[in-house]
Amino acid sequence: MVSRIGREIEISPVELASQIAKKVEINLASGTPDPKVMPIAEIKETYNEVIEEYGSKVFFYPGAGGQEELIKEIENYIPNLNLSLNGNRIVVTSGAQHAIELLSKYFLENDTIAVENPTFIETFTPLKLRSNVVLPIGLDSKGIIVDELETVLKIVKIKLLYVIPNCHNPAGVNLCEDRRKRLVELADSYDFYILEDDPYKPIAGETPKPIKYFDKSGRVIYISSFSKIIAPGLRIGFILANEEIAEKISLIEQMDFSTSTINQYVVARLLKKGIVKNRMNYLYEHYANKMKILTDSLLDTGFTDFNRPSCGFFLLLDLKKDSWKVFNEAIKMGLSFVPAKPFFLRGGDTMARLSISVATEDEIKKGVKILKSAWDRV
Amino acid sequence: MVSRIGREIEISPVELASQIAKKVEINLASGTPDPKVMPIAEIKETYNEVIEEYGSKVFFYPGAGGQEELIKEIENYIPNLNLSLNGNRIVVTSGAQHAIELLSKYFLENDTIAVENPTFIETFTPLKLRSNVVLPIGLDSKGIIVDELETVLKIVKIKLLYVIPNCHNPAGVNLCEDRRKRLVELADSYDFYILEDDPYKPIAGETPKPIKYFDKSGRVIYISSFSKIIAPGLRIGFILANEEIAEKISLIEQMDFSTSTINQYVVARLLKKGIVKNRMNYLYEHYANKMKILTDSLLDTGFTDFNRPSCGFFLLLDLKKDSWKVFNEAIKMGLSFVPAKPFFLRGGDTMARLSISVATEDEIKKGVKILKSAWDRV
């Protein structure tokens, strides 16, 4: 007999689809940023620079909470995300996934939480495995339906709400500003925390202000990542939280001490050089162009039941047929995508998550044609 | 109200002493490997090589359980640790600390566990914060006192035993082979798991065979690290465990996805080049020489109540006076060490952990003189 986590952990359907995607020609499954626009030469140069400049120091154990140099650079960077410290503190993490694992460990012990329906299955797992009750709140083209949340809050006490405000994974929507403000008001009235998971903001173009922007009582914990704007393989992200929570999360990091020291120096240097900031608009346009090719191709092919994402990698398409059946046909013809049912706590059987992040323009067009053929066969 | 982990997490006394150590001249506190013998040029060259050879692939998300290339190289490497796969599997982790966090999450939920007294406070924390009862088992110059463990087992059922078999931190002892065999017999008879935490083995010289070597039923989980033999800032270690446990730990890694992809490629390449293997004996001798200077200096100064470590960084000295009081005097005179009370579940008030890892030979000699002066003042 092992722990609840040991008993209930399962392979992520995203991981599974990614493994299958490696074996087929066209990958509309993966959420990995486009390798063709990763700043490989700059990262390589920066590894050399930080080793030459700091020597063995970049190879020491990481300090709890993050390297000073990186924290300072992140403080200078966050105005680009419409944020300021404002009495809060930065905690460096091994990416946004690690941040959510740390926050789950801190907050949750058989609690009641609320999440968007659908939500991102991988970040949801650490929250779910430490909660007794998970309340799914509907999502529309303006993000989480705050009225629905309020109805729930009137009868159920929740510990926290988990929200992806920009370029939602898998739904592709941005949460509108009005609802962001109302979420903070509700958190204050109904005494809960908000985990604002915002890894796409650096490549999201114009978006409403962060939920954290409206937070005056320290109830919003903002989570960011350098995975989309630099590269996921470095495993560097951060949390912006009030002093008390930031201090505790730093201490909880001592339990895994997983954040590479040298990679922290590399990200600090890339921030200092302005490489991160300079890529923001370029990457937004790069992915927006690819997304337009996907939406145009879908419409040309006769698929119309999908949201129109304004940013990010993902589009949620209602196939109106069992998406696993369509998936099985598509795989045979060389196309992988993610059947989106596992992202939903209720419904979602006919939904497919299509990603434009790694596929080329031609592959996107070809992928949609295959999708149509697969769909016809089901 | 937050989780038990959120309520009970505290700053590690090792972290605290390390922070203080940065401000004083002589550091006999830190467990960081000696920066003067880190293979900095080789690591730098290897970063360039893997980026040139693999390109963007080294910057993708890490796969669950570790990169294939690294797993293969670790399989080739483990005979140097007196281990073979033998039906077991490798899981790559972000260092040994992360490995123990993963294993704690997998196994423990308000269970009863046993640990050595003293044990390493930082790896102990994730175990402790998920246990209801922790049984401290005495340690002598041959390691954990197995008779004492057996007495306990006759009356209390435990879920797991946590052991540091080589170059014990903080006690500096090696567990003798007879006791290793008996631990496995006891695990089989009394139905518990053994976490064998062995990060020092690569620099330990000749040691008895691993506890895992005697394991036939998959009850021993072996934990290793490249922190001492290469550098801690890469955050790469691994677990060797039976198929079922290895598979589950891989899945639990999806909850944090913290292990840097590029650093995995770097360690794989360093292993392939033979750089890891070639450093084993050299580093053993490097640290053994420094340890001899420490023990000689202590004896010359009149300190005699300490074990004679055969390997590693640490020596446990009984000051016969409150070690925090001696510490406070020592700090004023420019010396930092770690008062070892927090490593003990019972006793230990007069114990000091002295480390030879980062101090030079002259600093070790000078440090012992300061220790004597500080001791005289208490």
mmCIF file with all atom_site columns, C-alpha atoms in Angstrom, chain A residues 78-266:
data_model
loop_
_atom_site.group_PDB
_atom_site.id
_atom_site.type_symbol
_atom_site.label_atom_id
_atom_site.label_alt_id
_atom_site.label_comp_id
_atom_site.label_asym_id
_atom_site.label_entity_id
_atom_site.label_seq_id
_atom_site.pdbx_PDB_ins_code
_atom_site.Cartn_x
_atom_site.Cartn_y
_atom_site.Cartn_z
_atom_site.occupancy
_atom_site.B_iso_or_equiv
_atom_site.pdbx_formal_charge
_atom_site.auth_seq_id
_atom_site.auth_comp_id
_atom_site.auth_asym_id
_atom_site.auth_atom_id
_atom_site.pdbx_PDB_model_num
ATOM 1   C CA . ILE A 1 78  ? 7.933   41.731 -15.121 1.00 0.00 ? 78  ILE A CA 1
ATOM 2   C CA . PRO A 1 79  ? 6.719   45.165 -16.306 1.00 0.00 ? 79  PRO A CA 1
ATOM 3   C CA . ASN A 1 80  ? 6.677   43.473 -19.747 1.00 0.00 ? 80  ASN A CA 1
ATOM 4   C CA . LEU A 1 81  ? 3.971   41.224 -18.300 1.00 0.00 ? 81  LEU A CA 1
ATOM 5   C CA . ASN A 1 82  ? 2.042   44.231 -16.917 1.00 0.00 ? 82  ASN A CA 1
ATOM 6   C CA . LEU A 1 83  ? 3.222   43.417 -13.412 1.00 0.00 ? 83  LEU A CA 1
ATOM 7   C CA . SER A 1 84  ? 5.232   45.079 -10.678 1.00 0.00 ? 84  SER A CA 1
ATOM 8   C CA . LEU A 1 85  ? 6.537   43.754 -7.361  1.00 0.00 ? 85  LEU A CA 1
ATOM 9   C CA . ASN A 1 86  ? 4.155   45.903 -5.337  1.00 0.00 ? 86  ASN A CA 1
ATOM 10  C CA . GLY A 1 87  ? 5.003   44.222 -2.029  1.00 0.00 ? 87  GLY A CA 1
ATOM 11  C CA . ASN A 1 88  ? 5.299   40.782 -3.618  1.00 0.00 ? 88  ASN A CA 1
ATOM 12  C CA . ARG A 1 89  ? 8.372   38.590 -4.108  1.00 0.00 ? 89  ARG A CA 1
ATOM 13  C CA . ILE A 1 90  ? 9.819   36.444 -6.917  1.00 0.00 ? 90  ILE A CA 1
ATOM 14  C CA . VAL A 1 91  ? 10.530  32.741 -6.324  1.00 0.00 ? 91  VAL A CA 1
ATOM 15  C CA . VAL A 1 92  ? 12.417  30.975 -9.117  1.00 0.00 ? 92  VAL A CA 1
ATOM 16  C CA . THR A 1 93  ? 11.124  27.494 -9.998  1.00 0.00 ? 93  THR A CA 1
ATOM 17  C CA . SER A 1 94  ? 11.988  24.655 -12.411 1.00 0.00 ? 94  SER A CA 1
ATOM 18  C CA . GLY A 1 95  ? 9.281   25.837 -14.831 1.00 0.00 ? 95  GLY A CA 1
ATOM 19  C CA . ALA A 1 96  ? 5.573   26.509 -14.315 1.00 0.00 ? 96  ALA A CA 1
ATOM 20  C CA . GLN A 1 97  ? 4.743   22.821 -13.774 1.00 0.00 ? 97  GLN A CA 1
ATOM 21  C CA . HIS A 1 98  ? 7.157   22.717 -10.820 1.00 0.00 ? 98  HIS A CA 1
ATOM 22  C CA . ALA A 1 99  ? 5.676   25.980 -9.530  1.00 0.00 ? 99  ALA A CA 1
ATOM 23  C CA . ILE A 1 100 ? 2.199   24.442 -9.445  1.00 0.00 ? 100 ILE A CA 1
ATOM 24  C CA . GLU A 1 101 ? 3.543   21.310 -7.742  1.00 0.00 ? 101 GLU A CA 1
ATOM 25  C CA . LEU A 1 102 ? 5.133   23.520 -5.049  1.00 0.00 ? 102 LEU A CA 1
ATOM 26  C CA . LEU A 1 103 ? 1.943   25.557 -4.598  1.00 0.00 ? 103 LEU A CA 1
ATOM 27  C CA . SER A 1 104 ? -0.180  22.395 -4.410  1.00 0.00 ? 104 SER A CA 1
ATOM 28  C CA . LYS A 1 105 ? 2.096   21.034 -1.702  1.00 0.00 ? 105 LYS A CA 1
ATOM 29  C CA . TYR A 1 106 ? 1.841   24.287 0.205   1.00 0.00 ? 106 TYR A CA 1
ATOM 30  C CA . PHE A 1 107 ? -1.896  24.851 0.009   1.00 0.00 ? 107 PHE A CA 1
ATOM 31  C CA . LEU A 1 108 ? -3.681  21.557 -0.375  1.00 0.00 ? 108 LEU A CA 1
ATOM 32  C CA . GLU A 1 109 ? -4.550  18.669 1.891   1.00 0.00 ? 109 GLU A CA 1
ATOM 33  C CA . ASN A 1 110 ? -7.829  17.046 0.902   1.00 0.00 ? 110 ASN A CA 1
ATOM 34  C CA . ASP A 1 111 ? -9.419  20.403 0.118   1.00 0.00 ? 111 ASP A CA 1
ATOM 35  C CA . THR A 1 112 ? -12.107 21.627 -2.242  1.00 0.00 ? 112 THR A CA 1
ATOM 36  C CA . ILE A 1 113 ? -10.844 23.510 -5.295  1.00 0.00 ? 113 ILE A CA 1
ATOM 37  C CA . ALA A 1 114 ? -12.297 24.930 -8.502  1.00 0.00 ? 114 ALA A CA 1
ATOM 38  C CA . VAL A 1 115 ? -10.835 24.749 -12.005 1.00 0.00 ? 115 VAL A CA 1
ATOM 39  C CA . GLU A 1 116 ? -11.877 25.718 -15.486 1.00 0.00 ? 116 GLU A CA 1
ATOM 40  C CA . ASN A 1 117 ? -13.696 23.087 -17.545 1.00 0.00 ? 117 ASN A CA 1
ATOM 41  C CA . PRO A 1 118 ? -11.640 22.218 -19.556 1.00 0.00 ? 118 PRO A CA 1
ATOM 42  C CA . THR A 1 119 ? -8.300  22.748 -17.819 1.00 0.00 ? 119 THR A CA 1
ATOM 43  C CA . PHE A 1 120 ? -4.721  21.699 -18.583 1.00 0.00 ? 120 PHE A CA 1
ATOM 44  C CA . ILE A 1 121 ? -4.450  18.098 -17.477 1.00 0.00 ? 121 ILE A CA 1
ATOM 45  C CA . GLU A 1 122 ? -0.735  18.182 -16.564 1.00 0.00 ? 122 GLU A CA 1
ATOM 46  C CA . THR A 1 123 ? -0.823  21.166 -14.237 1.00 0.00 ? 123 THR A CA 1
ATOM 47  C CA . PHE A 1 124 ? -4.173  19.952 -12.917 1.00 0.00 ? 124 PHE A CA 1
ATOM 48  C CA . THR A 1 125 ? -2.721  16.608 -11.746 1.00 0.00 ? 125 THR A CA 1
ATOM 49  C CA . PRO A 1 126 ? -0.772  17.899 -8.701  1.00 0.00 ? 126 PRO A CA 1
ATOM 50  C CA . LEU A 1 127 ? -3.831  19.934 -7.662  1.00 0.00 ? 127 LEU A CA 1
ATOM 51  C CA . LYS A 1 128 ? -6.256  17.060 -8.142  1.00 0.00 ? 128 LYS A CA 1
ATOM 52  C CA . LEU A 1 129 ? -4.162  14.479 -6.290  1.00 0.00 ? 129 LEU A CA 1
ATOM 53  C CA . ARG A 1 130 ? -4.241  16.649 -3.167  1.00 0.00 ? 130 ARG A CA 1
ATOM 54  C CA . SER A 1 131 ? -7.928  17.608 -3.297  1.00 0.00 ? 131 SER A CA 1
ATOM 55  C CA . ASN A 1 132 ? -11.047 15.810 -2.167  1.00 0.00 ? 132 ASN A CA 1
ATOM 56  C CA . VAL A 1 133 ? -13.485 17.771 -4.306  1.00 0.00 ? 133 VAL A CA 1
ATOM 57  C CA . VAL A 1 134 ? -12.806 19.463 -7.640  1.00 0.00 ? 134 VAL A CA 1
ATOM 58  C CA . LEU A 1 135 ? -15.487 21.771 -8.999  1.00 0.00 ? 135 LEU A CA 1
ATOM 59  C CA . PRO A 1 136 ? -15.396 22.318 -12.769 1.00 0.00 ? 136 PRO A CA 1
ATOM 60  C CA . ILE A 1 137 ? -16.476 25.838 -13.834 1.00 0.00 ? 137 ILE A CA 1
ATOM 61  C CA . GLY A 1 138 ? -17.563 26.421 -17.428 1.00 0.00 ? 138 GLY A CA 1
ATOM 62  C CA . LEU A 1 139 ? -15.492 28.352 -19.954 1.00 0.00 ? 139 LEU A CA 1
ATOM 63  C CA . ASP A 1 140 ? -16.734 30.397 -22.912 1.00 0.00 ? 140 ASP A CA 1
ATOM 64  C CA . SER A 1 141 ? -15.038 32.609 -25.491 1.00 0.00 ? 141 SER A CA 1
ATOM 65  C CA . LYS A 1 142 ? -14.304 35.197 -22.743 1.00 0.00 ? 142 LYS A CA 1
ATOM 66  C CA . GLY A 1 143 ? -12.741 32.669 -20.372 1.00 0.00 ? 143 GLY A CA 1
ATOM 67  C CA . ILE A 1 144 ? -14.045 31.227 -17.113 1.00 0.00 ? 144 ILE A CA 1
ATOM 68  C CA . ILE A 1 145 ? -17.749 31.982 -16.576 1.00 0.00 ? 145 ILE A CA 1
ATOM 69  C CA . VAL A 1 146 ? -17.572 34.017 -13.399 1.00 0.00 ? 146 VAL A CA 1
ATOM 70  C CA . ASP A 1 147 ? -21.334 33.950 -12.805 1.00 0.00 ? 147 ASP A CA 1
ATOM 71  C CA . GLU A 1 148 ? -21.201 30.167 -12.699 1.00 0.00 ? 148 GLU A CA 1
ATOM 72  C CA . LEU A 1 149 ? -18.306 30.348 -10.238 1.00 0.00 ? 149 LEU A CA 1
ATOM 73  C CA . GLU A 1 150 ? -20.244 32.744 -8.007  1.00 0.00 ? 150 GLU A CA 1
ATOM 74  C CA . THR A 1 151 ? -23.246 30.428 -7.954  1.00 0.00 ? 151 THR A CA 1
ATOM 75  C CA . VAL A 1 152 ? -20.992 27.641 -6.739  1.00 0.00 ? 152 VAL A CA 1
ATOM 76  C CA . LEU A 1 153 ? -19.258 29.852 -4.157  1.00 0.00 ? 153 LEU A CA 1
ATOM 77  C CA . LYS A 1 154 ? -22.590 30.676 -2.553  1.00 0.00 ? 154 LYS A CA 1
ATOM 78  C CA . ILE A 1 155 ? -22.992 27.059 -1.521  1.00 0.00 ? 155 ILE A CA 1
ATOM 79  C CA . VAL A 1 156 ? -19.471 25.580 -1.402  1.00 0.00 ? 156 VAL A CA 1
ATOM 80  C CA . LYS A 1 157 ? -16.342 26.884 0.330   1.00 0.00 ? 157 LYS A CA 1
ATOM 81  C CA . ILE A 1 158 ? -13.236 26.470 -1.865  1.00 0.00 ? 158 ILE A CA 1
ATOM 82  C CA . LYS A 1 159 ? -9.552  26.723 -0.923  1.00 0.00 ? 159 LYS A CA 1
ATOM 83  C CA . LEU A 1 160 ? -8.352  27.882 -4.326  1.00 0.00 ? 160 LEU A CA 1
ATOM 84  C CA . LEU A 1 161 ? -9.218  28.481 -7.955  1.00 0.00 ? 161 LEU A CA 1
ATOM 85  C CA . TYR A 1 162 ? -6.822  27.468 -10.724 1.00 0.00 ? 162 TYR A CA 1
ATOM 86  C CA . VAL A 1 163 ? -7.024  29.640 -13.878 1.00 0.00 ? 163 VAL A CA 1
ATOM 87  C CA . ILE A 1 164 ? -5.090  29.918 -17.160 1.00 0.00 ? 164 ILE A CA 1
ATOM 88  C CA . PRO A 1 165 ? -5.891  33.512 -18.194 1.00 0.00 ? 165 PRO A CA 1
ATOM 89  C CA . ASN A 1 166 ? -4.138  33.808 -21.592 1.00 0.00 ? 166 ASN A CA 1
ATOM 90  C CA . CYS A 1 167 ? -3.982  31.529 -24.673 1.00 0.00 ? 167 CYS A CA 1
ATOM 91  C CA . HIS A 1 168 ? -5.781  28.890 -22.628 1.00 0.00 ? 168 HIS A CA 1
ATOM 92  C CA . ASN A 1 169 ? -4.582  25.295 -22.866 1.00 0.00 ? 169 ASN A CA 1
ATOM 93  C CA . PRO A 1 170 ? -6.550  23.560 -24.384 1.00 0.00 ? 170 PRO A CA 1
ATOM 94  C CA . ALA A 1 171 ? -9.330  26.092 -25.080 1.00 0.00 ? 171 ALA A CA 1
ATOM 95  C CA . GLY A 1 172 ? -7.252  28.845 -26.719 1.00 0.00 ? 172 GLY A CA 1
ATOM 96  C CA . VAL A 1 173 ? -9.260  31.701 -25.151 1.00 0.00 ? 173 VAL A CA 1
ATOM 97  C CA . ASN A 1 174 ? -8.199  34.849 -23.258 1.00 0.00 ? 174 ASN A CA 1
ATOM 98  C CA . LEU A 1 175 ? -10.026 35.806 -20.075 1.00 0.00 ? 175 LEU A CA 1
ATOM 99  C CA . CYS A 1 176 ? -11.605 39.261 -20.484 1.00 0.00 ? 176 CYS A CA 1
ATOM 100 C CA . GLU A 1 177 ? -10.615 42.104 -18.145 1.00 0.00 ? 177 GLU A CA 1
ATOM 101 C CA . ASP A 1 178 ? -14.008 42.482 -16.450 1.00 0.00 ? 178 ASP A CA 1
ATOM 102 C CA . ARG A 1 179 ? -13.967 38.871 -15.355 1.00 0.00 ? 179 ARG A CA 1
ATOM 103 C CA . ARG A 1 180 ? -10.393 39.201 -14.084 1.00 0.00 ? 180 ARG A CA 1
ATOM 104 C CA . LYS A 1 181 ? -11.455 42.038 -11.799 1.00 0.00 ? 181 LYS A CA 1
ATOM 105 C CA . ARG A 1 182 ? -14.493 40.095 -10.626 1.00 0.00 ? 182 ARG A CA 1
ATOM 106 C CA . LEU A 1 183 ? -12.376 37.036 -9.795  1.00 0.00 ? 183 LEU A CA 1
ATOM 107 C CA . VAL A 1 184 ? -10.322 39.129 -7.388  1.00 0.00 ? 184 VAL A CA 1
ATOM 108 C CA . GLU A 1 185 ? -13.482 40.548 -5.815  1.00 0.00 ? 185 GLU A CA 1
ATOM 109 C CA . LEU A 1 186 ? -14.878 37.048 -5.389  1.00 0.00 ? 186 LEU A CA 1
ATOM 110 C CA . ALA A 1 187 ? -11.601 35.797 -3.867  1.00 0.00 ? 187 ALA A CA 1
ATOM 111 C CA . ASP A 1 188 ? -11.811 38.590 -1.295  1.00 0.00 ? 188 ASP A CA 1
ATOM 112 C CA . SER A 1 189 ? -15.522 38.026 -0.573  1.00 0.00 ? 189 SER A CA 1
ATOM 113 C CA . TYR A 1 190 ? -15.407 34.244 -0.432  1.00 0.00 ? 190 TYR A CA 1
ATOM 114 C CA . ASP A 1 191 ? -11.925 33.864 1.058   1.00 0.00 ? 191 ASP A CA 1
ATOM 115 C CA . PHE A 1 192 ? -10.016 31.763 -1.472  1.00 0.00 ? 192 PHE A CA 1
ATOM 116 C CA . TYR A 1 193 ? -6.722  31.944 -3.372  1.00 0.00 ? 193 TYR A CA 1
ATOM 117 C CA . ILE A 1 194 ? -6.272  32.214 -7.134  1.00 0.00 ? 194 ILE A CA 1
ATOM 118 C CA . LEU A 1 195 ? -3.438  30.416 -8.929  1.00 0.00 ? 195 LEU A CA 1
ATOM 119 C CA . GLU A 1 196 ? -2.960  32.452 -12.110 1.00 0.00 ? 196 GLU A CA 1
ATOM 120 C CA . ASP A 1 197 ? -0.986  30.195 -14.448 1.00 0.00 ? 197 ASP A CA 1
ATOM 121 C CA . ASP A 1 198 ? 0.265   32.415 -17.255 1.00 0.00 ? 198 ASP A CA 1
ATOM 122 C CA . PRO A 1 199 ? 3.085   30.690 -19.178 1.00 0.00 ? 199 PRO A CA 1
ATOM 123 C CA . TYR A 1 200 ? 1.913   31.993 -22.576 1.00 0.00 ? 200 TYR A CA 1
ATOM 124 C CA . LYS A 1 201 ? 1.839   35.705 -21.735 1.00 0.00 ? 201 LYS A CA 1
ATOM 125 C CA . PRO A 1 202 ? 5.366   36.370 -23.128 1.00 0.00 ? 202 PRO A CA 1
ATOM 126 C CA . ILE A 1 203 ? 4.158   35.262 -26.573 1.00 0.00 ? 203 ILE A CA 1
ATOM 127 C CA . ALA A 1 204 ? 0.506   36.397 -26.236 1.00 0.00 ? 204 ALA A CA 1
ATOM 128 C CA . GLY A 1 205 ? 0.679   39.878 -27.748 1.00 0.00 ? 205 GLY A CA 1
ATOM 129 C CA . GLU A 1 206 ? -1.865  42.363 -26.357 1.00 0.00 ? 206 GLU A CA 1
ATOM 130 C CA . THR A 1 207 ? -3.880  40.899 -23.474 1.00 0.00 ? 207 THR A CA 1
ATOM 131 C CA . PRO A 1 208 ? -5.912  42.294 -20.574 1.00 0.00 ? 208 PRO A CA 1
ATOM 132 C CA . LYS A 1 209 ? -3.986  43.085 -17.391 1.00 0.00 ? 209 LYS A CA 1
ATOM 133 C CA . PRO A 1 210 ? -3.109  40.058 -15.235 1.00 0.00 ? 210 PRO A CA 1
ATOM 134 C CA . ILE A 1 211 ? -5.529  38.993 -12.494 1.00 0.00 ? 211 ILE A CA 1
ATOM 135 C CA . LYS A 1 212 ? -2.609  39.635 -10.137 1.00 0.00 ? 212 LYS A CA 1
ATOM 136 C CA . TYR A 1 213 ? -2.663  43.290 -11.262 1.00 0.00 ? 213 TYR A CA 1
ATOM 137 C CA . PHE A 1 214 ? -5.990  43.785 -9.461  1.00 0.00 ? 214 PHE A CA 1
ATOM 138 C CA . ASP A 1 215 ? -4.954  41.898 -6.313  1.00 0.00 ? 215 ASP A CA 1
ATOM 139 C CA . LYS A 1 216 ? -4.611  44.025 -3.184  1.00 0.00 ? 216 LYS A CA 1
ATOM 140 C CA . SER A 1 217 ? -4.804  41.360 -0.494  1.00 0.00 ? 217 SER A CA 1
ATOM 141 C CA . GLY A 1 218 ? -2.167  38.869 -1.685  1.00 0.00 ? 218 GLY A CA 1
ATOM 142 C CA . ARG A 1 219 ? -4.717  36.249 -2.721  1.00 0.00 ? 219 ARG A CA 1
ATOM 143 C CA . VAL A 1 220 ? -3.462  35.894 -6.278  1.00 0.00 ? 220 VAL A CA 1
ATOM 144 C CA . ILE A 1 221 ? -0.330  33.849 -6.970  1.00 0.00 ? 221 ILE A CA 1
ATOM 145 C CA . TYR A 1 222 ? 1.082   34.542 -10.423 1.00 0.00 ? 222 TYR A CA 1
ATOM 146 C CA . ILE A 1 223 ? 2.986   31.772 -12.234 1.00 0.00 ? 223 ILE A CA 1
ATOM 147 C CA . SER A 1 224 ? 5.202   32.404 -15.250 1.00 0.00 ? 224 SER A CA 1
ATOM 148 C CA . SER A 1 225 ? 7.690   30.465 -17.358 1.00 0.00 ? 225 SER A CA 1
ATOM 149 C CA . PHE A 1 226 ? 10.542  30.982 -19.798 1.00 0.00 ? 226 PHE A CA 1
ATOM 150 C CA . SER A 1 227 ? 9.617   27.770 -21.630 1.00 0.00 ? 227 SER A CA 1
ATOM 151 C CA . LYS A 1 228 ? 7.671   29.431 -24.459 1.00 0.00 ? 228 LYS A CA 1
ATOM 152 C CA . ILE A 1 229 ? 9.821   32.549 -24.881 1.00 0.00 ? 229 ILE A CA 1
ATOM 153 C CA . ILE A 1 230 ? 13.256  30.843 -24.578 1.00 0.00 ? 230 ILE A CA 1
ATOM 154 C CA . ALA A 1 231 ? 13.132  27.038 -24.312 1.00 0.00 ? 231 ALA A CA 1
ATOM 155 C CA . PRO A 1 232 ? 11.475  24.446 -22.068 1.00 0.00 ? 232 PRO A CA 1
ATOM 156 C CA . GLY A 1 233 ? 14.620  22.313 -21.698 1.00 0.00 ? 233 GLY A CA 1
ATOM 157 C CA . LEU A 1 234 ? 16.171  24.842 -19.314 1.00 0.00 ? 234 LEU A CA 1
ATOM 158 C CA . ARG A 1 235 ? 13.307  24.301 -16.826 1.00 0.00 ? 235 ARG A CA 1
ATOM 159 C CA . ILE A 1 236 ? 13.136  27.850 -15.482 1.00 0.00 ? 236 ILE A CA 1
ATOM 160 C CA . GLY A 1 237 ? 9.987   29.661 -14.407 1.00 0.00 ? 237 GLY A CA 1
ATOM 161 C CA . PHE A 1 238 ? 8.900   31.770 -11.467 1.00 0.00 ? 238 PHE A CA 1
ATOM 162 C CA . ILE A 1 239 ? 6.174   32.609 -8.973  1.00 0.00 ? 239 ILE A CA 1
ATOM 163 C CA . LEU A 1 240 ? 5.136   36.120 -7.949  1.00 0.00 ? 240 LEU A CA 1
ATOM 164 C CA . ALA A 1 241 ? 3.438   35.939 -4.553  1.00 0.00 ? 241 ALA A CA 1
ATOM 165 C CA . ASN A 1 242 ? 3.077   37.854 -1.309  1.00 0.00 ? 242 ASN A CA 1
ATOM 166 C CA . GLU A 1 243 ? 5.964   37.741 1.173   1.00 0.00 ? 243 GLU A CA 1
ATOM 167 C CA . GLU A 1 244 ? 4.514   35.012 3.367   1.00 0.00 ? 244 GLU A CA 1
ATOM 168 C CA . ILE A 1 245 ? 3.673   32.611 0.555   1.00 0.00 ? 245 ILE A CA 1
ATOM 169 C CA . ALA A 1 246 ? 6.917   33.354 -1.317  1.00 0.00 ? 246 ALA A CA 1
ATOM 170 C CA . GLU A 1 247 ? 8.953   32.619 1.814   1.00 0.00 ? 247 GLU A CA 1
ATOM 171 C CA . LYS A 1 248 ? 7.157   29.302 2.411   1.00 0.00 ? 248 LYS A CA 1
ATOM 172 C CA . ILE A 1 249 ? 7.487   28.222 -1.228  1.00 0.00 ? 249 ILE A CA 1
ATOM 173 C CA . SER A 1 250 ? 11.238  28.933 -1.061  1.00 0.00 ? 250 SER A CA 1
ATOM 174 C CA . LEU A 1 251 ? 11.464  26.620 1.950   1.00 0.00 ? 251 LEU A CA 1
ATOM 175 C CA . ILE A 1 252 ? 9.375   23.925 0.262   1.00 0.00 ? 252 ILE A CA 1
ATOM 176 C CA . GLU A 1 253 ? 11.858  24.077 -2.644  1.00 0.00 ? 253 GLU A CA 1
ATOM 177 C CA . GLN A 1 254 ? 14.434  22.667 -0.216  1.00 0.00 ? 254 GLN A CA 1
ATOM 178 C CA . MET A 1 255 ? 12.483  19.408 -0.389  1.00 0.00 ? 255 MET A CA 1
ATOM 179 C CA . ASP A 1 256 ? 13.481  18.862 -4.044  1.00 0.00 ? 256 ASP A CA 1
ATOM 180 C CA . PHE A 1 257 ? 16.219  21.455 -4.787  1.00 0.00 ? 257 PHE A CA 1
ATOM 181 C CA . SER A 1 258 ? 15.612  20.735 -8.454  1.00 0.00 ? 258 SER A CA 1
ATOM 182 C CA . THR A 1 259 ? 16.356  24.033 -10.211 1.00 0.00 ? 259 THR A CA 1
ATOM 183 C CA . SER A 1 260 ? 19.642  23.951 -12.129 1.00 0.00 ? 260 SER A CA 1
ATOM 184 C CA . THR A 1 261 ? 22.020  26.688 -10.988 1.00 0.00 ? 261 THR A CA 1
ATOM 185 C CA . ILE A 1 262 ? 23.746  27.221 -14.339 1.00 0.00 ? 262 ILE A CA 1
ATOM 186 C CA . ASN A 1 263 ? 20.424  27.413 -16.178 1.00 0.00 ? 263 ASN A CA 1
ATOM 187 C CA . GLN A 1 264 ? 19.372  30.180 -13.785 1.00 0.00 ? 264 GLN A CA 1
ATOM 188 C CA . TYR A 1 265 ? 22.506  32.127 -14.690 1.00 0.00 ? 265 TYR A CA 1
ATOM 189 C CA . VAL A 1 266 ? 21.824  31.540 -18.399 1.00 0.00 ? 266 VAL A CA 1
#
